[in-house]
Short mmCIF file of N, CA, C and O in Angstrom, two decimals:
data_model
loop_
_atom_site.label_atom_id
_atom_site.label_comp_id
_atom_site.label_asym_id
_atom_site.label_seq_id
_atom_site.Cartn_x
_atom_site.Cartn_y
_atom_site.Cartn_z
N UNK X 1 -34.27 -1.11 17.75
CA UNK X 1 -33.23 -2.07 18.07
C UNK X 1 -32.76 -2.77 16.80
O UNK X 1 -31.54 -2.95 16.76
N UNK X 2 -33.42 -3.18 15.85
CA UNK X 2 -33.33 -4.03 14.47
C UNK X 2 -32.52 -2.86 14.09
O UNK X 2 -31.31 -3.11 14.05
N UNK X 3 -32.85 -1.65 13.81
CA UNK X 3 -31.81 -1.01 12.80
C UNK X 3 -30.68 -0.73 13.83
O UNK X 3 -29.63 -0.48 13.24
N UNK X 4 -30.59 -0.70 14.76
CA UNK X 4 -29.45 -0.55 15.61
C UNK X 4 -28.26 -1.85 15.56
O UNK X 4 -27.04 -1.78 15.70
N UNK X 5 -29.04 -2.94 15.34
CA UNK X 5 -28.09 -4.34 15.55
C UNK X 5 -27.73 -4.72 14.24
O UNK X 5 -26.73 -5.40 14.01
N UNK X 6 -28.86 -4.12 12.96
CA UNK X 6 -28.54 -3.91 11.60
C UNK X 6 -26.95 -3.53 11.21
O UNK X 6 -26.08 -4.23 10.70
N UNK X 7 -26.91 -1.93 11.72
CA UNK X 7 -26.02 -0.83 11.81
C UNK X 7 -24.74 -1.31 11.89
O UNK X 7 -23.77 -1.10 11.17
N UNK X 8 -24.95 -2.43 13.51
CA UNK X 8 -23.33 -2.48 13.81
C UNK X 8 -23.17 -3.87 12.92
O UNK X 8 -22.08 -3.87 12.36
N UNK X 9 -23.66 -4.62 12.75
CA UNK X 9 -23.12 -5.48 11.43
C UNK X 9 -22.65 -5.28 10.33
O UNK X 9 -21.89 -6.12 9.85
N UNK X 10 -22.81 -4.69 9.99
CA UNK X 10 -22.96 -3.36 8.93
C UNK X 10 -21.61 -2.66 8.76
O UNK X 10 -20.97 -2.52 7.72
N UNK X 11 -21.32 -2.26 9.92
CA UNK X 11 -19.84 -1.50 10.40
C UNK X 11 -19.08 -2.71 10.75
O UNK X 11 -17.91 -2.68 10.37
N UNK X 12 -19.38 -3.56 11.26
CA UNK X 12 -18.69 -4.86 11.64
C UNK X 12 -17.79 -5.41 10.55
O UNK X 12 -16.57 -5.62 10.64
N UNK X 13 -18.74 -5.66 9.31
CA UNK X 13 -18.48 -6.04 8.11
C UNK X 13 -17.27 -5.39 7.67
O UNK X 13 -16.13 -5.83 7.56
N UNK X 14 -17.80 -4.09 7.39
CA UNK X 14 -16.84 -3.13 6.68
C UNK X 14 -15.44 -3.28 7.60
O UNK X 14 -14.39 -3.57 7.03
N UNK X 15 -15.48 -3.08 8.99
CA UNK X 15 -14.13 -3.10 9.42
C UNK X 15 -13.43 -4.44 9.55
O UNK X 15 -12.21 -4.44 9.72
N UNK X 16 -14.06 -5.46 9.51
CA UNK X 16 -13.59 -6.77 8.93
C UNK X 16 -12.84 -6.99 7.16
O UNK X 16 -11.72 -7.28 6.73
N UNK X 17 -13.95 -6.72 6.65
CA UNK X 17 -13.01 -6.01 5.10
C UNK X 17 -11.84 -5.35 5.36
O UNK X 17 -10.81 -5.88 4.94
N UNK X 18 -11.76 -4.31 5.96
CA UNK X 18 -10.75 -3.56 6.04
C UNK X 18 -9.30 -4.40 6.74
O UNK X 18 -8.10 -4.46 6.50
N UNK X 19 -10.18 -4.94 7.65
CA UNK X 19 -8.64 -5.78 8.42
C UNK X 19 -8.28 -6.68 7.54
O UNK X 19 -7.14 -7.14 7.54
N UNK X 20 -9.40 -7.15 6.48
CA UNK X 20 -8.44 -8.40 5.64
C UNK X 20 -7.37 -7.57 4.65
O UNK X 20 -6.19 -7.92 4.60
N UNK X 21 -7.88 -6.43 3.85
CA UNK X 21 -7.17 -5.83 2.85
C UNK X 21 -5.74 -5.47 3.89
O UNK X 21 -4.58 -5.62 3.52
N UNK X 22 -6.07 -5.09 4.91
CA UNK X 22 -4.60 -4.42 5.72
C UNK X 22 -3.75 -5.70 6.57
O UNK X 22 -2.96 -5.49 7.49
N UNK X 23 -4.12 -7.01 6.04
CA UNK X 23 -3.12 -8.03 6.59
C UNK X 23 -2.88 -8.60 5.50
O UNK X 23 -2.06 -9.52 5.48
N UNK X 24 -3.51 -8.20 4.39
CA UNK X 24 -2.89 -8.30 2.52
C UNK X 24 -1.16 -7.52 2.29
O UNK X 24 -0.08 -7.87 1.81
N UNK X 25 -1.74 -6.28 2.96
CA UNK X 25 -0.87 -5.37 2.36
C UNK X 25 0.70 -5.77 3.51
O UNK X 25 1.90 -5.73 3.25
N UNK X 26 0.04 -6.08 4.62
CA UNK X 26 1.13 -6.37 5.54
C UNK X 26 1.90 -7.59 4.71
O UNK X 26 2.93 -7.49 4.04
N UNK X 27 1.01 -8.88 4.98
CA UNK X 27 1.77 -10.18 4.14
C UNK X 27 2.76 -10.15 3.08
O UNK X 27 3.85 -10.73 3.14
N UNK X 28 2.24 -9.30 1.88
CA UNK X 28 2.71 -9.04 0.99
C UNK X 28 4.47 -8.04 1.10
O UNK X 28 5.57 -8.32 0.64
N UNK X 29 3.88 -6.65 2.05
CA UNK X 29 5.30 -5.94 2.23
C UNK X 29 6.51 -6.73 3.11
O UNK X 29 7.73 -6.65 3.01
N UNK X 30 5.67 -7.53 3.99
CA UNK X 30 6.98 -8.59 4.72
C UNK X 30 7.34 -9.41 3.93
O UNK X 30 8.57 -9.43 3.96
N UNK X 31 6.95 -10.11 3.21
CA UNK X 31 7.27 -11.25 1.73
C UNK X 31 8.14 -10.49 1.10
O UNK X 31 8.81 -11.14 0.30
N UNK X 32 8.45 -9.20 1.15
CA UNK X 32 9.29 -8.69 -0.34
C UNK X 32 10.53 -8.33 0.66
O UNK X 32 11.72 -8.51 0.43
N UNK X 33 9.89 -7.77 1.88
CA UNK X 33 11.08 -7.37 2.60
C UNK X 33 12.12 -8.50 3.02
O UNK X 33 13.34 -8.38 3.14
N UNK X 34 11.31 -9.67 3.23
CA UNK X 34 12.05 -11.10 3.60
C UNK X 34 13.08 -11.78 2.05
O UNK X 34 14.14 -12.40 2.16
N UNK X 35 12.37 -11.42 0.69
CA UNK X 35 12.59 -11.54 -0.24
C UNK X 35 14.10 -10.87 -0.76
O UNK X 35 15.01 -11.57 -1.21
N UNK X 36 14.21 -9.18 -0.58
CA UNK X 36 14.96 -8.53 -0.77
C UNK X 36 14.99 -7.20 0.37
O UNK X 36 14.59 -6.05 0.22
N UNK X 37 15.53 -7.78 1.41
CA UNK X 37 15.78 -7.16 2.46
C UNK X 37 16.66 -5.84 2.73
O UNK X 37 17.01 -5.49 3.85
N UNK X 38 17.00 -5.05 1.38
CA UNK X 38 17.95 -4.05 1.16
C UNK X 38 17.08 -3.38 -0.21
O UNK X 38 17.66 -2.50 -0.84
N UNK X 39 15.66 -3.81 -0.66
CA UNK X 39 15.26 -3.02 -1.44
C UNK X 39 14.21 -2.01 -1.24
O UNK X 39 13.69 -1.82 -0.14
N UNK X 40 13.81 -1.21 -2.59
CA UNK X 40 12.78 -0.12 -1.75
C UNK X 40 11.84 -0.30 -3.16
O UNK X 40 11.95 -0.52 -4.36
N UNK X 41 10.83 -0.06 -2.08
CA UNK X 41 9.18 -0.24 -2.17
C UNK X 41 8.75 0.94 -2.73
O UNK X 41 8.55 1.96 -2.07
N UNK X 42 8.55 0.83 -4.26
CA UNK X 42 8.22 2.12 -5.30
C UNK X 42 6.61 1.92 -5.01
O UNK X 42 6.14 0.79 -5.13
N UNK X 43 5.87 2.89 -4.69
CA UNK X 43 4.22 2.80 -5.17
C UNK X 43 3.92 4.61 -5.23
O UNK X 43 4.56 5.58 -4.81
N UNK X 44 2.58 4.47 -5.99
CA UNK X 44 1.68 5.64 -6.11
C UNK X 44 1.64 6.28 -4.89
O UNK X 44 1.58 5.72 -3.80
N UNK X 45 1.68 7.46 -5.10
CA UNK X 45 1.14 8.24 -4.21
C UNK X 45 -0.21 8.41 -3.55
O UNK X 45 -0.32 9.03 -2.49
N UNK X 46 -1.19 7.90 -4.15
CA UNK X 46 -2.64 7.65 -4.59
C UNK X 46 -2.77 6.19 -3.64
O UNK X 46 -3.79 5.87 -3.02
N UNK X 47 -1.79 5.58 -3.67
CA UNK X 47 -2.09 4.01 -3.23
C UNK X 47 -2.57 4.21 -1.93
O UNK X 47 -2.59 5.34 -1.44
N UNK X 48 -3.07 2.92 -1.14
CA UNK X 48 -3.91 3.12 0.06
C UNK X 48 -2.68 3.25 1.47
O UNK X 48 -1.72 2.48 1.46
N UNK X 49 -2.80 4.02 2.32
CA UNK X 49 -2.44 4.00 3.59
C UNK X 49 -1.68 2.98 4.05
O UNK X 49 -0.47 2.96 4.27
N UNK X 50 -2.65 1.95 4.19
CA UNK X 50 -1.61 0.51 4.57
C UNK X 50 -0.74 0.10 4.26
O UNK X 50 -0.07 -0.64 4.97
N UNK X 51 -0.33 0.57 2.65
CA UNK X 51 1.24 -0.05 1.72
C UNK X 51 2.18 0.40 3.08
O UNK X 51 2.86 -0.37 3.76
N UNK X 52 1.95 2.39 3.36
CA UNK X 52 3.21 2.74 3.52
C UNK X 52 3.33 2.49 5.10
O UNK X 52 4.37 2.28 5.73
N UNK X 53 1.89 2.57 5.65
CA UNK X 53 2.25 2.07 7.09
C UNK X 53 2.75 0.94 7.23
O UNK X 53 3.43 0.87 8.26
N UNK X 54 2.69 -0.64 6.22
CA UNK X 54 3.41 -1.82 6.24
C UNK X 54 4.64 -1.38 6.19
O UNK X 54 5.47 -1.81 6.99
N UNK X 55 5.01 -0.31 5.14
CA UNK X 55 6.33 -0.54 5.49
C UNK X 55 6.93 0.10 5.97
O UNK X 55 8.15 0.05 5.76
N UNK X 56 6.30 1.15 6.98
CA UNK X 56 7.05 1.69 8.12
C UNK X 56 7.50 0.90 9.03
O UNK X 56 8.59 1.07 9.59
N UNK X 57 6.39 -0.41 9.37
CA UNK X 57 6.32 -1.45 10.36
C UNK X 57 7.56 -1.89 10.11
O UNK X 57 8.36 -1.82 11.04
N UNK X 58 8.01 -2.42 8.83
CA UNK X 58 8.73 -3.60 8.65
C UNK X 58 9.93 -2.70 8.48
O UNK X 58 11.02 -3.25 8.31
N UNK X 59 9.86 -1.47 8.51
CA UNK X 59 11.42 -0.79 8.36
C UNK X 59 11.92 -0.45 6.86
O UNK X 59 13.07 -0.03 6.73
N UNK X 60 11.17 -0.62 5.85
CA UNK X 60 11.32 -0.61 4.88
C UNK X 60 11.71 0.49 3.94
O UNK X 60 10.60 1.01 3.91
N UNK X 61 12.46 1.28 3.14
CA UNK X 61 12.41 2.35 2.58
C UNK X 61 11.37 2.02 1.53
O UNK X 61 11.11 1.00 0.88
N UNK X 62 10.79 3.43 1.60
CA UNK X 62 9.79 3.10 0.29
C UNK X 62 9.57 4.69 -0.24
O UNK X 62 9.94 5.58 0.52
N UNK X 63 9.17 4.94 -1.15
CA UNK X 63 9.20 5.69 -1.88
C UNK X 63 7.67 6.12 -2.53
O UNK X 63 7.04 5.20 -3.06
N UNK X 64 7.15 7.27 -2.50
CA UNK X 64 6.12 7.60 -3.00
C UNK X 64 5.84 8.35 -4.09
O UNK X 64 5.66 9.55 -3.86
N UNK X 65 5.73 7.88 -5.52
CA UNK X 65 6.06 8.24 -6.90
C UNK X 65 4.53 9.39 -7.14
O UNK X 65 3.35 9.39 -6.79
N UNK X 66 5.08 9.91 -7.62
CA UNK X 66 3.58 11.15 -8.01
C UNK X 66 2.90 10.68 -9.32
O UNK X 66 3.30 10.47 -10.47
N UNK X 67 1.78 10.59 -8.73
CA UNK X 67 0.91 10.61 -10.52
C UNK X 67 0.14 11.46 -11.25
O UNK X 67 -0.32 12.56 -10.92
N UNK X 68 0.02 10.70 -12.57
CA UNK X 68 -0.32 11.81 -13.76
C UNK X 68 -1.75 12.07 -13.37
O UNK X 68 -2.36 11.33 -12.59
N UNK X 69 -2.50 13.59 -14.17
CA UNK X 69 -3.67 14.16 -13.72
C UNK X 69 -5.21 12.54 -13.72
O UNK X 69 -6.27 12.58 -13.09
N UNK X 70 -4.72 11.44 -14.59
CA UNK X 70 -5.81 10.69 -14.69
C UNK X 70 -5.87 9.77 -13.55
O UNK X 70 -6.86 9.07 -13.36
N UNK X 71 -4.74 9.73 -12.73
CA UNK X 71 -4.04 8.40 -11.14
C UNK X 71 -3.26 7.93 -11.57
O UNK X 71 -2.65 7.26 -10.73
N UNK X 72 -2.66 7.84 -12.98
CA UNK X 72 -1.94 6.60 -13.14
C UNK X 72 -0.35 7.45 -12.63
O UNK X 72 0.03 8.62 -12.57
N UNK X 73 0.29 5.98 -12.33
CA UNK X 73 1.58 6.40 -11.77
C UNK X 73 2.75 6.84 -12.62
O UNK X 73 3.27 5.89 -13.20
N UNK X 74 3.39 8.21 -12.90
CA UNK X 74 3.75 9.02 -13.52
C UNK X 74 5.12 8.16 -13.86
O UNK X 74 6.05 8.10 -13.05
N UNK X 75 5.14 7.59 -15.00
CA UNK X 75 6.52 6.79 -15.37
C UNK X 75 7.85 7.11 -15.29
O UNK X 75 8.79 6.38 -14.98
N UNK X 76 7.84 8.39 -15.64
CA UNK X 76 8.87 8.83 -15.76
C UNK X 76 9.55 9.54 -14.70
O UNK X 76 10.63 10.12 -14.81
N UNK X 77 8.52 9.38 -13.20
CA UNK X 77 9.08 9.84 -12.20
C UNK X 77 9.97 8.75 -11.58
O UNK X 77 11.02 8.95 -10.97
N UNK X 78 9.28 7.41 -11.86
CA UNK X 78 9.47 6.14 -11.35
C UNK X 78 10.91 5.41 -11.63
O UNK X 78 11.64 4.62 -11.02
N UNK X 79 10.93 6.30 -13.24
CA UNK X 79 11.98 5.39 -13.78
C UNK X 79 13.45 6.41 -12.55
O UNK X 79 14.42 5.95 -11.96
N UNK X 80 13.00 7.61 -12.61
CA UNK X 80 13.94 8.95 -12.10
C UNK X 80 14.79 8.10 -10.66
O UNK X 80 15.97 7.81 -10.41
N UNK X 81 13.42 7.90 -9.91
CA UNK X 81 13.71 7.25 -8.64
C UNK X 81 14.58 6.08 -8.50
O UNK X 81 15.42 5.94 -7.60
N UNK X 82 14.33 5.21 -9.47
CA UNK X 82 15.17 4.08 -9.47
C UNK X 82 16.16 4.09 -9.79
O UNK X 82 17.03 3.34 -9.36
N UNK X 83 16.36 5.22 -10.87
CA UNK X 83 17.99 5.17 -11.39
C UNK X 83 18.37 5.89 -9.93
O UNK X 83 19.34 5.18 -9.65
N UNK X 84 18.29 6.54 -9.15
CA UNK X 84 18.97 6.74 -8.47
C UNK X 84 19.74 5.89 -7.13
O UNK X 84 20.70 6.12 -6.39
N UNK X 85 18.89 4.98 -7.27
CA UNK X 85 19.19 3.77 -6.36
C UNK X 85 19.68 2.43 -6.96
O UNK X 85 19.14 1.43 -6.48
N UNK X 86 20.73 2.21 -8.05
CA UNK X 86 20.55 1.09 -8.68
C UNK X 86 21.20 0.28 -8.21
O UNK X 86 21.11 -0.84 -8.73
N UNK X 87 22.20 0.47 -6.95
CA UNK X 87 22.47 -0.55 -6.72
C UNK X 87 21.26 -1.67 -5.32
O UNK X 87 21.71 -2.71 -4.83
N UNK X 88 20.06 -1.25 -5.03
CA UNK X 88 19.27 -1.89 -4.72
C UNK X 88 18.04 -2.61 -5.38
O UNK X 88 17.50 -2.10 -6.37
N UNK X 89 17.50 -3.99 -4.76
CA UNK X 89 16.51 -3.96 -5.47
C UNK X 89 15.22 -3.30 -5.49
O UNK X 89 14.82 -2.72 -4.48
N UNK X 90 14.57 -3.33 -6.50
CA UNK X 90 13.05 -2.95 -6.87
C UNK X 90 11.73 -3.34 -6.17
O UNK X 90 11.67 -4.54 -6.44
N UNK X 91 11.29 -3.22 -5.88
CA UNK X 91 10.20 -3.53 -4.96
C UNK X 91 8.84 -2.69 -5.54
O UNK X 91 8.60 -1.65 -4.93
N UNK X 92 7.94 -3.05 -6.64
CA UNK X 92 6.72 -2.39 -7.06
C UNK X 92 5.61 -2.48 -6.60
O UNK X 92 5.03 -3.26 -7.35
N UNK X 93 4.64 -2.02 -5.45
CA UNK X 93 3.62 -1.99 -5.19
C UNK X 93 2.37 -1.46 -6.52
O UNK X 93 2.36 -0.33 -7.01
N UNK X 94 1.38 -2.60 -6.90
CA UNK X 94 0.84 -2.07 -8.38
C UNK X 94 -0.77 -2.72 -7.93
O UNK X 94 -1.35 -3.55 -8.64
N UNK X 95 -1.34 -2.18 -6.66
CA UNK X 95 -2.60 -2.29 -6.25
C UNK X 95 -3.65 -1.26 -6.80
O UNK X 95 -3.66 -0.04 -6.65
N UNK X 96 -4.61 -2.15 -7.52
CA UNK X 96 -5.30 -0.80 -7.56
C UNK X 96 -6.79 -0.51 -7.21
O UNK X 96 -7.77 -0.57 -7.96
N UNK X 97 -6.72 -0.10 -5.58
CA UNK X 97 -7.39 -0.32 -4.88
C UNK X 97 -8.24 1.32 -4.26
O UNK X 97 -9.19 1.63 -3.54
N UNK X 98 -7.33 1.90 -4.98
CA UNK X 98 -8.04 3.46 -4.57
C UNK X 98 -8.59 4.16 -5.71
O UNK X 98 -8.16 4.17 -6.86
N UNK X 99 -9.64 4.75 -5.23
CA UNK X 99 -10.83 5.23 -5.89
C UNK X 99 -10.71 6.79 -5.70
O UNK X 99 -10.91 7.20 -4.56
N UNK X 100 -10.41 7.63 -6.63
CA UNK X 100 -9.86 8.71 -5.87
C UNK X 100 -11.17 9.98 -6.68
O UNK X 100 -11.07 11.20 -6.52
N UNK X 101 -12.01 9.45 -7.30
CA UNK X 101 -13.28 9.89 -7.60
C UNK X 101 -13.03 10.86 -8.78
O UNK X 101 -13.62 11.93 -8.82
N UNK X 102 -12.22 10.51 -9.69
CA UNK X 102 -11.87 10.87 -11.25
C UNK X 102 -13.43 10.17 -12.01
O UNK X 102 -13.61 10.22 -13.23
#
């Protein structure tokens, strides 16, 4: 029973963590969307799940930039993307929260 009631605390925790980081990522993508309500949300491809599901929620265009062989986010794809949209604003997601085991 102890390692059983251990266990789910345990998992409790972790999915408590998890709900705080994923009402981070929410707060944050509604703040930019409320901010600049016609811009798009550049992040890594690498970045965590929640960026892009926030901003599916919130309706958001967003954009998923490819990165170089080490994670980092490939600049020159970034810059590519934006020029193509210049008449909106910028919106940079720059979390770096994924561990992608490099």
């Amino acid at each position: 029973w102890d390692r059983l009631a251990s266990s789910r605390v345990r998992n409790f925790s972790i999915t408590a963590a998890n709900l705080d980081v994923h009402s981070l990522y929410d707060l944050f993508t509604l703040l930019a969307r409320e901010r600049h309500p016609d811009g798009i949300l550049y992040s890594s491809k690498e970045t965590h799940y929640g960026v892009f599901k926030a901003a599916r929620y919130y309706r958001m265009d967003a954009k998923a930039i490819p990165t170089l062989p080490m994670g980092e986010i490939d600049y020159d794809a970034l810059a590519s993307e934006i020029s193509k949209n210049r008449d909106r604003p910028v919106i940079i997601n720059v979390t770096p929260l994924v561990v992608t085991g490099l």
